[in-house]
Coordinates of C-alpha atoms in Angstrom, one line a residue:
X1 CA 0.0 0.0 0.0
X2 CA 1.3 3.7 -1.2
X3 CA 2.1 5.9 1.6
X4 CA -0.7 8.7 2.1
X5 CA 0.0 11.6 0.5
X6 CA 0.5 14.8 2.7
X7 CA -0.5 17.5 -0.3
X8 CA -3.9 16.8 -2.1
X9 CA -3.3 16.1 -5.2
X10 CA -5.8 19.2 -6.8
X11 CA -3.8 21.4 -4.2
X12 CA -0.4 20.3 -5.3
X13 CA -2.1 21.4 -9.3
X14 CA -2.8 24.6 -8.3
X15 CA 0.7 25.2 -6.6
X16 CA 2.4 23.9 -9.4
X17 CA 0.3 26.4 -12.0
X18 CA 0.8 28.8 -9.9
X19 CA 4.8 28.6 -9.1
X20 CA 4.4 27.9 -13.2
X21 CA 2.7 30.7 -14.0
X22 CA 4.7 33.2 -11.4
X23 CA 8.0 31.3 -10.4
X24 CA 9.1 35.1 -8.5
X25 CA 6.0 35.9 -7.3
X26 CA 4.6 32.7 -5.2
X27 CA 5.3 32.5 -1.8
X28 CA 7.1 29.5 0.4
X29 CA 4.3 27.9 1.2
X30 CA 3.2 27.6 -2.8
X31 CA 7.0 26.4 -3.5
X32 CA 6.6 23.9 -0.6
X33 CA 2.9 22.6 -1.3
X34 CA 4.3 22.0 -5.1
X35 CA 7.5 20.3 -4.1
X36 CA 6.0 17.9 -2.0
X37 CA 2.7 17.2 -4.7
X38 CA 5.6 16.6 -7.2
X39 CA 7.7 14.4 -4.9
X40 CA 4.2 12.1 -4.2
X41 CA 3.7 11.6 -7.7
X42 CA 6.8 11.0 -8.8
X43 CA 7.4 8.0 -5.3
X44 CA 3.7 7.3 -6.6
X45 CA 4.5 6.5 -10.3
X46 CA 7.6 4.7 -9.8
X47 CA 7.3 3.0 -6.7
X48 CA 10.4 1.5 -5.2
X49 CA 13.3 2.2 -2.8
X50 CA 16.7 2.5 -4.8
X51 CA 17.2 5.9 -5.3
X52 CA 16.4 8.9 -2.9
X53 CA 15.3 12.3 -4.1
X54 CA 16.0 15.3 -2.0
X55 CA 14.4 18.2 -1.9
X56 CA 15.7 20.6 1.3
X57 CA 13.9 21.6 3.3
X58 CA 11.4 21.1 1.8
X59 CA 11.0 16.8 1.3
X60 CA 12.8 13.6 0.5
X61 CA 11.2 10.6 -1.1
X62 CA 12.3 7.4 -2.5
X63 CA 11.3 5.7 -5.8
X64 CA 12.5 3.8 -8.8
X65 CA 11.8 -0.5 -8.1
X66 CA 15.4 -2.0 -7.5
X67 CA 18.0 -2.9 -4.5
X68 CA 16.4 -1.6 -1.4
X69 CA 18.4 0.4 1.3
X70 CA 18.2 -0.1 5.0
X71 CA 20.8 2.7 6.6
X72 CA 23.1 5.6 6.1
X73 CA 23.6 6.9 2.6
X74 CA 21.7 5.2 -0.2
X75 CA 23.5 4.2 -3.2
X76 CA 21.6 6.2 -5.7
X77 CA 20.8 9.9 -4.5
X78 CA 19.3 13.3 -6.1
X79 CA 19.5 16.3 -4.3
X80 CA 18.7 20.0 -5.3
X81 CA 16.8 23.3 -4.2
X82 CA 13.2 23.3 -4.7
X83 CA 13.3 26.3 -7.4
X84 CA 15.5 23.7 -9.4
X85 CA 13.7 20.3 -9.1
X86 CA 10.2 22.8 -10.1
X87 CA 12.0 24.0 -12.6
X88 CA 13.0 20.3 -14.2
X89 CA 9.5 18.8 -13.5
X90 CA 7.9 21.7 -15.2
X91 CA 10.8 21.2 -18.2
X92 CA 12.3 24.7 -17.9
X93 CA 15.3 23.3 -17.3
X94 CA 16.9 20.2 -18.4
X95 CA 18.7 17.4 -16.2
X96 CA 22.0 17.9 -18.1
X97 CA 22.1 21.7 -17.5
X98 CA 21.3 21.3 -14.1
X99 CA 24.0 18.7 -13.2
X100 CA 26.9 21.1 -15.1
X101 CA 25.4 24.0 -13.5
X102 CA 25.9 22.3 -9.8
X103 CA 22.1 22.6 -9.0
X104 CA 21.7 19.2 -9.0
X105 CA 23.5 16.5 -7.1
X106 CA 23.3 13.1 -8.8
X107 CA 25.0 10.0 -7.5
X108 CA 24.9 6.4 -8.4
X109 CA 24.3 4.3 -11.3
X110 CA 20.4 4.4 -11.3
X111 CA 20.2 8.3 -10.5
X112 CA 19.6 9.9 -13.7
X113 CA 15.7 10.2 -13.1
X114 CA 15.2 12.5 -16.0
X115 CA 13.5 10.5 -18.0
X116 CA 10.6 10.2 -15.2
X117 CA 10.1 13.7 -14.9

């Protein structure tokens, strides 16, 4: 059974348009609400444990069927700033460009995720 989600899911829409529509203008409590909608449906399409997606402060979730972790580090991690991981679900800004930009923090064999955004 899928963890319940924190964000309702029409909620986490309407954060998203908005941060979409107005990325400067929303306030943290939009940024946060679409985060979090986009980290639940991301765990919720691809369910599984081997790779970690961080979002600080903000969320962390884990996804993608595989090896599961137990403790510490896992061995597949993604970690960036909520204006960047909005900006790569919404497809303003590409994995690649992320990565060489140092935005993004992508370790492991099975962390490249961009094709699942």
């Amino acid at each position: 059974m899928p963890p319940r989600r924190r964000v309702d899911p029409a909620e986490g829409r309407a954060a998203l348009a908005a941060w979409a529509a107005d990325p400067d203008g929303v306030t943290r409590e939009v940024v946060t609400t679409a985060v979090r909608h986009t980290l639940a449906e991301l765990a919720e399409r691809h369910p599984g444990s081997a790779v970690e997606v961080r979002v600080p402060p903000v969320g962390a979730v884990q996804c993608v069927p595989g090896v599961r972790h137990r403790r510490g580090t896992p061995p597949n991690v993604v970690e960036t700033d909520p204006a960047t991981w909005l900006a790569l679900v919404t497809k303003r800004l590409t994995w690649d460009a992320a990565v060489d930009s140092g935005a993004l923090y992508a370790s492991g064999d099975r962390a490249d995720i961009s094709a699942l955004l």
